[in-house]
Coordinates of C-alpha atoms and ligand atoms in Angstrom, one line a residue:
M591 CA 24.0 -10.1 -8.8
S592 CA 24.0 -6.4 -9.8
F593 CA 22.1 -4.4 -7.3
P594 CA 23.3 -0.8 -7.1
K595 CA 25.5 -0.2 -4.0
E596 CA 22.9 2.2 -2.5
F597 CA 19.9 0.0 -3.1
F598 CA 17.3 0.4 -0.4
W599 CA 16.7 -3.0 1.2
G600 CA 14.0 -2.8 3.8
G601 CA 10.5 -3.7 4.8
A602 CA 7.0 -2.1 4.6
T603 CA 4.1 -1.6 7.0
A604 CA 1.0 0.6 7.5
A605 CA -0.2 2.3 10.6
N606 CA -3.8 0.9 10.4
Q607 CA -2.5 -2.6 10.3
F608 CA 0.1 -2.6 13.0
E609 CA 0.2 0.5 15.1
G610 CA -2.7 -0.1 17.5
G611 CA -3.2 2.6 20.3
W612 CA -6.3 3.5 18.2
N613 CA -7.7 6.0 20.7
E614 CA -4.7 6.9 22.8
D615 CA -3.0 10.3 23.3
G616 CA -5.7 12.3 21.4
K617 CA -5.9 10.0 18.3
G618 CA -9.3 10.2 16.5
D619 CA -10.8 7.2 14.7
S620 CA -10.1 6.4 11.0
V621 CA -12.3 4.6 8.6
C622 CA -10.3 1.4 9.1
D623 CA -11.0 1.5 12.9
H624 CA -14.6 0.8 12.0
M625 CA -13.8 -2.5 10.2
T626 CA -14.2 -5.8 12.0
S627 CA -12.0 -8.8 11.5
G628 CA -13.0 -11.5 9.1
T629 CA -11.4 -14.6 7.4
V630 CA -10.9 -15.7 3.8
D631 CA -14.5 -17.0 3.8
K632 CA -16.1 -14.3 6.0
H633 CA -16.2 -10.7 5.0
R634 CA -15.0 -7.9 7.2
Y635 CA -17.9 -5.7 8.4
F636 CA -18.0 -1.9 8.5
T637 CA -19.9 -0.5 11.5
N638 CA -20.5 3.2 11.9
I639 CA -20.8 2.8 15.7
I640 CA -18.0 0.8 17.4
Q641 CA -19.7 -2.3 18.9
S642 CA -18.6 -3.7 22.2
D643 CA -19.0 -7.4 21.1
A644 CA -17.1 -7.1 17.8
Q645 CA -13.4 -7.4 17.2
Y646 CA -11.7 -4.4 15.3
P647 CA -8.1 -5.5 14.5
S648 CA -6.7 -2.0 14.0
H649 CA -7.4 -1.1 17.6
E650 CA -4.5 -3.0 18.9
G651 CA -2.8 -4.0 15.7
I652 CA 0.4 -5.6 16.9
D653 CA 1.0 -2.7 19.4
F654 CA 3.8 -1.0 17.5
Y655 CA 2.6 2.1 19.3
H656 CA 4.3 0.8 22.5
R657 CA 6.9 -1.5 21.1
Y658 CA 8.4 0.5 18.3
K659 CA 11.9 0.7 19.8
E660 CA 12.1 -3.1 20.0
D661 CA 10.7 -3.5 16.5
I662 CA 13.0 -0.9 14.9
A663 CA 16.0 -2.5 16.7
L664 CA 15.0 -5.9 15.0
F665 CA 14.8 -4.2 11.6
A666 CA 18.2 -2.8 12.2
E667 CA 19.5 -6.2 13.2
M668 CA 18.4 -7.4 9.7
G669 CA 20.3 -4.5 8.2
F670 CA 17.4 -2.5 6.9
R671 CA 18.4 0.6 4.9
M672 CA 14.8 1.7 4.5
F673 CA 11.6 1.3 6.6
R674 CA 8.3 2.0 4.9
M675 CA 5.5 3.1 7.3
S676 CA 2.5 5.3 7.2
I677 CA 1.3 8.1 9.4
N678 CA -2.1 7.8 10.9
W679 CA -3.8 11.0 9.8
T680 CA -6.1 10.9 12.9
R681 CA -3.1 10.9 15.2
I682 CA -2.1 14.3 13.8
F683 CA -5.6 15.7 13.0
P684 CA -8.1 13.6 14.9
N685 CA -11.1 14.8 12.9
G686 CA -9.3 15.7 9.7
D687 CA -10.7 19.2 9.6
D688 CA -9.2 20.5 12.9
E689 CA -7.2 23.7 12.9
I690 CA -4.5 22.6 15.2
P691 CA -2.5 19.4 15.1
N692 CA -2.2 17.0 18.0
Q693 CA 1.2 17.5 19.6
K694 CA 1.4 14.0 21.1
G695 CA 0.9 12.5 17.6
L696 CA 3.6 14.7 16.2
D697 CA 5.9 13.7 19.0
F698 CA 5.2 10.0 18.5
Y699 CA 6.3 10.0 14.8
K700 CA 9.3 12.2 15.6
S701 CA 10.6 9.6 18.0
I702 CA 10.1 6.9 15.4
F703 CA 12.1 8.8 12.8
E704 CA 14.8 9.5 15.3
E705 CA 14.9 5.9 16.2
C706 CA 15.3 5.0 12.6
R707 CA 18.0 7.5 12.0
K708 CA 19.9 6.2 15.1
Y709 CA 20.4 3.0 13.1
G710 CA 21.0 4.6 9.7
I711 CA 17.5 3.6 8.4
E712 CA 15.9 5.9 5.9
P713 CA 12.2 6.2 6.6
L714 CA 9.8 6.0 3.6
V715 CA 6.5 7.6 4.7
T716 CA 3.1 6.9 3.1
I717 CA 1.0 10.0 3.9
S718 CA -2.3 8.2 3.4
H719 CA -2.7 4.4 3.7
Y720 CA -6.4 3.6 4.3
E721 CA -6.4 5.9 7.3
L722 CA -8.9 8.6 6.4
P723 CA -10.4 10.3 9.5
Y724 CA -13.9 8.8 10.0
H725 CA -15.2 12.3 10.6
L726 CA -14.3 13.3 7.0
M727 CA -16.4 10.2 5.9
K728 CA -19.4 11.1 8.1
K729 CA -19.5 14.8 7.6
Y730 CA -18.1 15.3 4.0
D731 CA -18.7 11.9 2.2
G732 CA -14.9 11.5 2.0
W733 CA -12.9 12.3 -1.1
V734 CA -15.9 12.9 -3.3
N735 CA -16.0 16.3 -1.5
R736 CA -13.3 18.7 -2.9
K737 CA -12.8 20.1 0.6
C738 CA -10.7 17.0 1.4
I739 CA -8.0 18.4 -0.8
D740 CA -7.5 21.3 1.6
F741 CA -7.6 19.1 4.7
Y742 CA -5.1 16.8 3.1
I743 CA -2.8 19.6 2.2
Q744 CA -3.0 21.1 5.7
Y745 CA -2.0 17.7 7.0
C746 CA 0.9 17.4 4.5
N747 CA 2.1 20.8 5.3
T748 CA 2.3 20.0 9.0
L749 CA 4.2 16.8 8.3
F750 CA 6.6 18.4 5.8
V751 CA 7.5 21.2 8.1
E752 CA 7.7 19.1 11.2
Y753 CA 9.8 16.3 9.7
K754 CA 11.7 18.3 7.2
D755 CA 15.1 17.1 8.4
L756 CA 14.0 13.6 9.4
V757 CA 12.2 12.2 6.4
K758 CA 13.3 12.6 2.8
Y759 CA 11.2 9.9 1.0
W760 CA 7.4 10.2 0.9
L761 CA 4.5 8.6 -0.9
T762 CA 1.3 10.6 -1.3
F763 CA -1.3 7.8 -1.4
N764 CA -1.1 4.1 -1.0
E765 CA -2.4 2.1 -4.0
I766 CA -4.2 5.1 -5.4
N767 CA -5.7 3.0 -8.1
C768 CA -7.7 0.9 -5.7
L769 CA -10.2 3.7 -5.8
T770 CA -11.1 2.6 -9.4
M771 CA -12.5 -0.5 -7.8
S772 CA -15.1 -1.3 -5.2
I773 CA -12.5 -2.3 -2.6
G774 CA -11.5 1.3 -2.5
D775 CA -15.0 2.7 -1.7
I776 CA -14.4 2.8 2.1
L777 CA -10.7 2.4 2.6
S778 CA -9.5 4.9 -0.1
G779 CA -12.5 7.0 -0.9
G780 CA -14.0 7.2 2.5
F781 CA -17.5 7.2 1.0
K782 CA -20.4 7.4 3.6
C783 CA -22.0 4.0 3.9
E784 CA -24.4 1.8 5.9
D785 CA -23.2 -0.9 8.3
G786 CA -22.5 -4.1 6.4
P787 CA -20.0 -6.1 4.4
A788 CA -20.9 -5.2 0.8
Q789 CA -18.9 -2.1 0.2
V790 CA -15.9 -3.5 2.0
M791 CA -15.3 -6.3 -0.5
G792 CA -17.2 -5.2 -3.5
G793 CA -19.8 -2.4 -3.7
Q794 CA -21.8 -2.1 -7.0
D795 CA -20.2 -0.8 -10.2
T796 CA -23.2 1.4 -11.0
K797 CA -22.8 4.5 -13.1
E798 CA -23.4 6.6 -9.9
Q799 CA -20.7 4.7 -8.0
L800 CA -18.2 5.0 -10.8
T801 CA -18.8 8.7 -11.1
K802 CA -18.2 9.0 -7.4
R803 CA -15.0 7.0 -7.6
Y804 CA -13.4 8.9 -10.5
Q805 CA -14.5 12.2 -9.0
A806 CA -12.9 11.3 -5.7
L807 CA -9.8 10.1 -7.5
H808 CA -9.6 13.4 -9.4
H809 CA -9.5 15.2 -6.0
Q810 CA -6.8 12.8 -4.9
F811 CA -4.7 13.5 -8.0
I812 CA -5.0 17.3 -7.3
A813 CA -4.2 16.7 -3.7
S814 CA -1.2 14.6 -4.6
A815 CA 0.1 17.1 -7.2
K816 CA -0.3 20.0 -4.7
A817 CA 1.6 17.9 -2.0
V818 CA 4.5 17.2 -4.4
K819 CA 4.8 20.9 -5.2
L820 CA 4.5 21.9 -1.6
G821 CA 7.0 19.3 -0.4
H822 CA 9.6 20.4 -2.9
E823 CA 9.1 24.1 -1.9
I824 CA 9.6 23.1 1.9
N825 CA 12.6 21.0 1.2
P826 CA 14.0 20.7 -2.4
E827 CA 15.7 17.5 -1.2
F828 CA 12.4 15.7 -0.7
V829 CA 11.8 12.7 -3.0
I830 CA 8.1 12.1 -3.4
G831 CA 6.5 9.2 -5.2
C832 CA 3.2 7.7 -6.3
M833 CA 2.2 4.2 -5.2
I834 CA 0.2 2.0 -7.4
A835 CA -1.2 -1.5 -6.9
G836 CA 0.7 -3.3 -9.6
G837 CA -1.2 -5.7 -11.8
C838 CA 0.5 -8.0 -14.2
I839 CA -2.1 -9.1 -16.6
Y840 CA -1.7 -11.6 -19.4
P841 CA -4.1 -12.7 -22.2
Y842 CA -5.3 -16.2 -21.3
S843 CA -4.9 -17.3 -24.9
C844 CA -3.7 -15.9 -28.2
N845 CA -7.3 -15.1 -29.2
P846 CA -7.0 -11.4 -30.2
D847 CA -10.0 -10.7 -28.0
D848 CA -8.1 -12.0 -24.9
V849 CA -5.1 -10.0 -26.0
L850 CA -7.1 -6.7 -26.3
L851 CA -8.8 -7.4 -23.0
A852 CA -5.5 -7.9 -21.2
Q853 CA -4.1 -4.8 -22.8
K854 CA -7.1 -2.8 -21.7
D855 CA -6.9 -4.0 -18.1
M856 CA -3.1 -3.4 -17.9
R857 CA -4.3 0.3 -17.8
M858 CA -4.9 -0.3 -14.1
N859 CA -1.1 0.4 -13.9
Y860 CA -1.2 3.4 -16.2
F861 CA -4.4 5.4 -15.6
C862 CA -3.2 6.8 -12.2
G863 CA 0.5 6.5 -13.2
D864 CA 0.1 8.7 -16.2
I865 CA -1.6 11.4 -14.2
Q866 CA 0.9 11.3 -11.4
V867 CA 4.0 10.9 -13.4
R868 CA 3.2 12.8 -16.6
G869 CA 0.8 15.2 -15.1
E870 CA -2.1 14.6 -17.5
Y871 CA -5.0 12.2 -18.0
P872 CA -4.0 9.5 -20.5
Y873 CA -5.2 9.3 -24.1
F874 CA -7.7 6.5 -23.4
T875 CA -9.6 8.4 -20.7
K876 CA -12.3 9.8 -22.9
R877 CA -13.4 6.4 -24.3
M878 CA -13.1 4.8 -21.0
F879 CA -15.4 7.4 -19.3
D880 CA -17.8 7.2 -22.3
E881 CA -18.0 3.4 -21.9
F882 CA -18.7 3.8 -18.2
G883 CA -21.3 6.5 -19.1
I884 CA -19.8 8.9 -16.7
S885 CA -18.3 12.4 -16.7
I886 CA -16.6 14.2 -13.8
S887 CA -16.0 17.8 -12.9
I888 CA -12.6 19.2 -13.6
E889 CA -12.2 22.8 -12.5
D890 CA -10.3 25.6 -14.3
G891 CA -6.7 25.4 -13.4
D892 CA -6.8 21.7 -12.4
R893 CA -4.9 20.6 -15.4
E894 CA -2.1 23.1 -14.6
I895 CA -2.0 21.8 -11.0
L896 CA -1.5 18.2 -12.2
K897 CA 1.4 19.4 -14.5
S898 CA 3.0 21.3 -11.6
G899 CA 3.2 18.3 -9.2
K900 CA 4.7 15.4 -11.1
V901 CA 6.2 12.7 -8.8
D902 CA 9.9 11.9 -8.6
F903 CA 9.5 8.2 -8.6
Y904 CA 7.1 5.5 -9.3
S905 CA 6.4 2.8 -6.6
L906 CA 4.2 -0.2 -6.7
S907 CA 3.0 -3.2 -4.7
Y908 CA 3.3 -6.6 -6.5
Y909 CA 1.9 -9.9 -5.3
M910 CA 0.7 -11.9 -8.2
S911 CA -0.4 -11.9 -11.8
T912 CA -3.7 -12.9 -13.5
C913 CA -5.0 -13.7 -16.9
R914 CA -7.9 -12.2 -18.9
T915 CA -10.2 -14.0 -21.3
I916 CA -13.5 -13.7 -22.9
D917 CA -14.0 -17.5 -22.2
E918 CA -16.7 -17.6 -19.5
E919 CA -15.9 -21.2 -18.6
V920 CA -12.4 -20.6 -17.4
L921 CA -12.1 -20.7 -13.6
K922 CA -12.2 -17.5 -11.7
T923 CA -9.2 -17.0 -9.3
A924 CA -9.2 -15.3 -5.9
G925 CA -7.3 -12.2 -5.0
N926 CA -7.9 -8.9 -3.2
V927 CA -7.4 -6.3 -5.9
V928 CA -6.2 -8.0 -9.0
M929 CA -9.0 -10.2 -10.2
G930 CA -8.8 -12.4 -13.2
V931 CA -8.6 -16.1 -14.2
N932 CA -6.2 -18.8 -13.4
N933 CA -3.0 -19.2 -15.2
P934 CA -2.4 -23.0 -15.7
Y935 CA 1.4 -22.4 -15.5
L936 CA 1.3 -20.9 -12.0
K937 CA 0.8 -22.0 -8.4
S938 CA -1.3 -20.1 -5.9
S939 CA -0.8 -19.2 -2.3
D940 CA -3.2 -20.4 0.4
W941 CA -5.3 -17.3 -0.2
G942 CA -5.5 -18.0 -4.0
W943 CA -3.0 -15.4 -5.1
Q944 CA -1.1 -16.7 -8.1
I945 CA 2.7 -16.6 -7.6
D946 CA 4.5 -15.2 -10.5
P947 CA 8.0 -13.7 -10.0
K948 CA 8.6 -13.3 -13.7
G949 CA 5.5 -11.2 -13.9
L950 CA 7.3 -8.7 -11.7
R951 CA 10.2 -8.4 -14.2
Y952 CA 7.7 -8.1 -17.0
L953 CA 5.8 -5.3 -15.2
L954 CA 8.9 -3.4 -14.2
N955 CA 10.0 -3.3 -17.8
E956 CA 6.6 -2.2 -19.0
L957 CA 6.5 0.6 -16.4
Y958 CA 10.0 1.8 -17.0
G959 CA 9.6 1.7 -20.7
R960 CA 6.6 4.1 -20.2
Y961 CA 7.9 6.5 -17.6
E962 CA 11.7 6.3 -17.4
I963 CA 11.9 7.4 -13.8
P964 CA 13.2 5.4 -10.8
I965 CA 11.0 2.6 -9.5
M966 CA 10.7 1.2 -6.0
V967 CA 8.9 -2.1 -5.2
V968 CA 7.5 -1.1 -1.9
E969 CA 5.3 -4.2 -1.3
N970 CA 5.8 -7.8 -2.2
G971 CA 5.5 -11.0 -0.1
L972 CA 3.8 -14.2 0.7
G973 CA 0.8 -14.3 3.0
A974 CA 1.1 -17.7 4.7
I975 CA 0.3 -19.7 7.8
D976 CA 3.3 -20.2 10.0
K977 CA 3.9 -23.0 12.4
V978 CA 5.8 -22.4 15.7
E979 CA 7.9 -25.4 16.7
V980 CA 8.2 -26.6 20.2
D981 CA 11.6 -24.8 20.6
G982 CA 10.1 -21.6 19.2
S983 CA 11.6 -21.7 15.8
I984 CA 9.7 -21.0 12.6
H985 CA 10.8 -22.7 9.4
D986 CA 9.3 -20.5 6.7
N987 CA 11.2 -21.7 3.7
Y988 CA 8.1 -21.1 1.5
R989 CA 8.5 -17.4 2.3
I990 CA 12.2 -17.5 1.6
N991 CA 11.6 -19.2 -1.8
Y992 CA 8.9 -16.6 -2.8
L993 CA 11.1 -13.6 -1.9
R994 CA 14.3 -15.1 -3.4
D995 CA 12.5 -15.7 -6.7
H996 CA 11.1 -12.2 -6.8
I997 CA 14.5 -10.7 -5.8
N998 CA 16.0 -12.6 -8.7
Q999 CA 13.5 -11.2 -11.1
I1000 CA 14.1 -7.6 -9.8
N1001 CA 17.7 -8.3 -10.5
E1002 CA 16.9 -9.4 -14.0
A1003 CA 14.9 -6.2 -14.6
I1004 CA 17.9 -4.2 -13.3
K1005 CA 20.2 -6.0 -15.8
D1006 CA 17.5 -5.2 -18.5
G1007 CA 18.2 -1.6 -17.7
V1008 CA 15.3 -0.8 -15.4
D1009 CA 16.2 1.7 -12.6
V1010 CA 14.9 -0.1 -9.6
I1011 CA 16.1 1.7 -6.5
G1012 CA 14.6 -0.2 -3.6
F1013 CA 12.7 -3.2 -2.3
T1014 CA 10.6 -3.1 0.9
P1015 CA 8.7 -6.4 1.2
W1016 CA 5.2 -6.2 2.8
G1017 CA 4.6 -6.9 6.4
C1018 CA 8.2 -7.3 7.4
I1019 CA 6.8 -7.9 10.9
D1020 CA 3.5 -9.9 11.1
L1021 CA 0.5 -7.6 11.0
V1022 CA -3.2 -7.6 10.2
S1023 CA -4.3 -8.5 6.7
I1024 CA -6.2 -5.7 5.0
S1025 CA -8.5 -7.9 2.9
T1026 CA -9.5 -10.3 5.6
G1027 CA -8.6 -8.5 8.9
E1028 CA -6.9 -11.7 10.2
M1029 CA -3.5 -12.3 11.8
K1030 CA -3.2 -15.8 10.5
K1031 CA -2.1 -14.5 7.1
R1032 CA 1.4 -13.7 7.9
Y1033 CA 4.1 -12.0 5.8
G1034 CA 6.8 -11.2 8.4
F1035 CA 10.4 -12.0 8.9
I1036 CA 9.4 -11.4 12.6
Y1037 CA 6.7 -13.5 14.1
V1038 CA 4.2 -11.8 16.4
D1039 CA 2.4 -13.9 18.9
K1040 CA -1.2 -13.0 18.3
D1041 CA -4.0 -15.1 16.8
N1042 CA -7.1 -14.4 14.8
D1043 CA -9.2 -14.0 17.9
G1044 CA -6.8 -11.4 19.4
N1045 CA -5.2 -13.9 21.9
G1046 CA -1.5 -13.9 22.4
T1047 CA 1.5 -12.3 24.3
L1048 CA 2.4 -10.0 21.3
D1049 CA 6.0 -11.2 21.8
R1050 CA 8.3 -11.0 18.8
S1051 CA 10.5 -13.8 17.5
R1052 CA 12.8 -14.3 14.6
K1053 CA 11.7 -16.7 11.7
D1054 CA 14.2 -18.5 9.5
S1055 CA 13.5 -15.8 6.9
F1056 CA 14.8 -13.2 9.3
Y1057 CA 18.3 -14.7 9.2
W1058 CA 18.1 -15.3 5.5
Y1059 CA 17.1 -11.7 4.7
K1060 CA 19.9 -10.4 6.9
K1061 CA 22.3 -12.3 4.7
V1062 CA 20.7 -11.0 1.6
I1063 CA 21.1 -7.4 2.8
A1064 CA 24.6 -7.8 4.1
S1065 CA 25.7 -9.2 0.7
N1066 CA 23.7 -6.6 -1.3
G1067 CA 21.7 -9.3 -2.9
D1068 CA 24.6 -11.6 -3.8
T1069 CA 23.8 -14.3 -1.2
L1070 CA 20.3 -15.6 -1.8
Y1071 CA 20.8 -19.1 -0.6
Ligands
LIG1370 C1 -1.8 -4.1 -0.4 C2 -2.0 -3.1 0.7 O1 -3.0 -4.2 -1.1 O2 -1.7 -5.5 0.0 C3 -1.7 -3.5 2.1 O3 -1.3 -1.9 0.4 C4 -2.1 -5.0 2.2 O4 -2.2 -2.7 3.0 C5 -1.3 -5.9 1.3 O5 -1.9 -5.4 3.6 C6 -1.5 -7.3 1.4 O6 -2.9 -7.6 1.4 P1 -3.6 -8.5 2.5 O7 -5.0 -8.6 2.2 O8 -2.9 -9.9 2.4 O9 -3.2 -7.9 3.8

């Protein structure tokens, strides 16, 4: 194996899916606090008023809020060199447009970072991971309102100053490209909406909705660029990245129409990437907007702002690949963000996500060839059902196999010449699934005793993959068996 000596092995989480303590110590409510739990067959609901008879999984999460010391100690036991987490915006600014930050929120994250540092773990902090203050949705219609840029920058400024010496690695927005799709309407865009399931898992792709999405995205690009510039001014040592939902898309056949379709859809990796890495809208934007029939407002000076805030590294999530075809008959495959058709050469997870380690190598090469800046794989993993044996052990060899195969392919990409600097698999401790809101879909090395209905002791225990990953890290990727 040839992983660099200083490679960042670790794990990833997000506040909205594991923190809990949703209204404690002055925290306000985020958009995700208004989303009920669901299952693979039953959509999550968005409710504007919190209903007493519904279950909202972010409210308790897995109670990291009260158990972070125990959890970070377990990460340290595995040998983590990096821990990816997000800050809950509403713990710092409960409404988003407040003038003064909430001291208890600031103190909470300070203790987390100090705890990480105690074990030599480098925090990687996502500034916004589906945690927009609900108040910004209600009062401003979320990111479609340009005012959100100022609110976000005030929030970033507070974080950068407060944690200047505790955090070095930052990500401005989680999976920013999700806002090109309906799944991002609430979680990423924070667009005002009625109660119901539709927008959560698929609002309409009307001209109006697309205009809204790309306008909101433009505001996020400006916010991200301003944050990068500000961060570098506050501490020139800061390393600030973008985060894109990675999609590996193949043509289903060698029909040139399938090939062109796949090439076009691979732009899901490049549209946001080009703006955040190169500081400008890509060459294909005009035709894409023309085909959508949309135009957005770009103010004087915006293009300069984008140029002045290019990110230091590219990061991505990667779970699966899909195929594109013009053949209507070919079966549709399931997935949360990367939709497409089944690849007959691949197997799927229980949630219908097609497992494709080589797709990761392919994508890493494509991205590095385009951008030539360091890359981190900040999410990857297998959502699966775990069985607890009578003696408490959990034999999750399926998870080990999935991760081993992906680590092997990252290694191949490194040998190809790609500058991959870190790997933080998703949900290193079991947490709430974003697409279904359930606990049953587990990714962790650490098991959390909680079921879909919210029952359980919340006790933590080590799965087989825990011991396996510990060996992987200790050997810097040399021991994968
Ligand atoms: C990514 C998100 O899309 O995928 C995470 O950044 C999410 O927040 C992860 O949890 C896995 O998706 P799911 O639906 O299995 O939780």
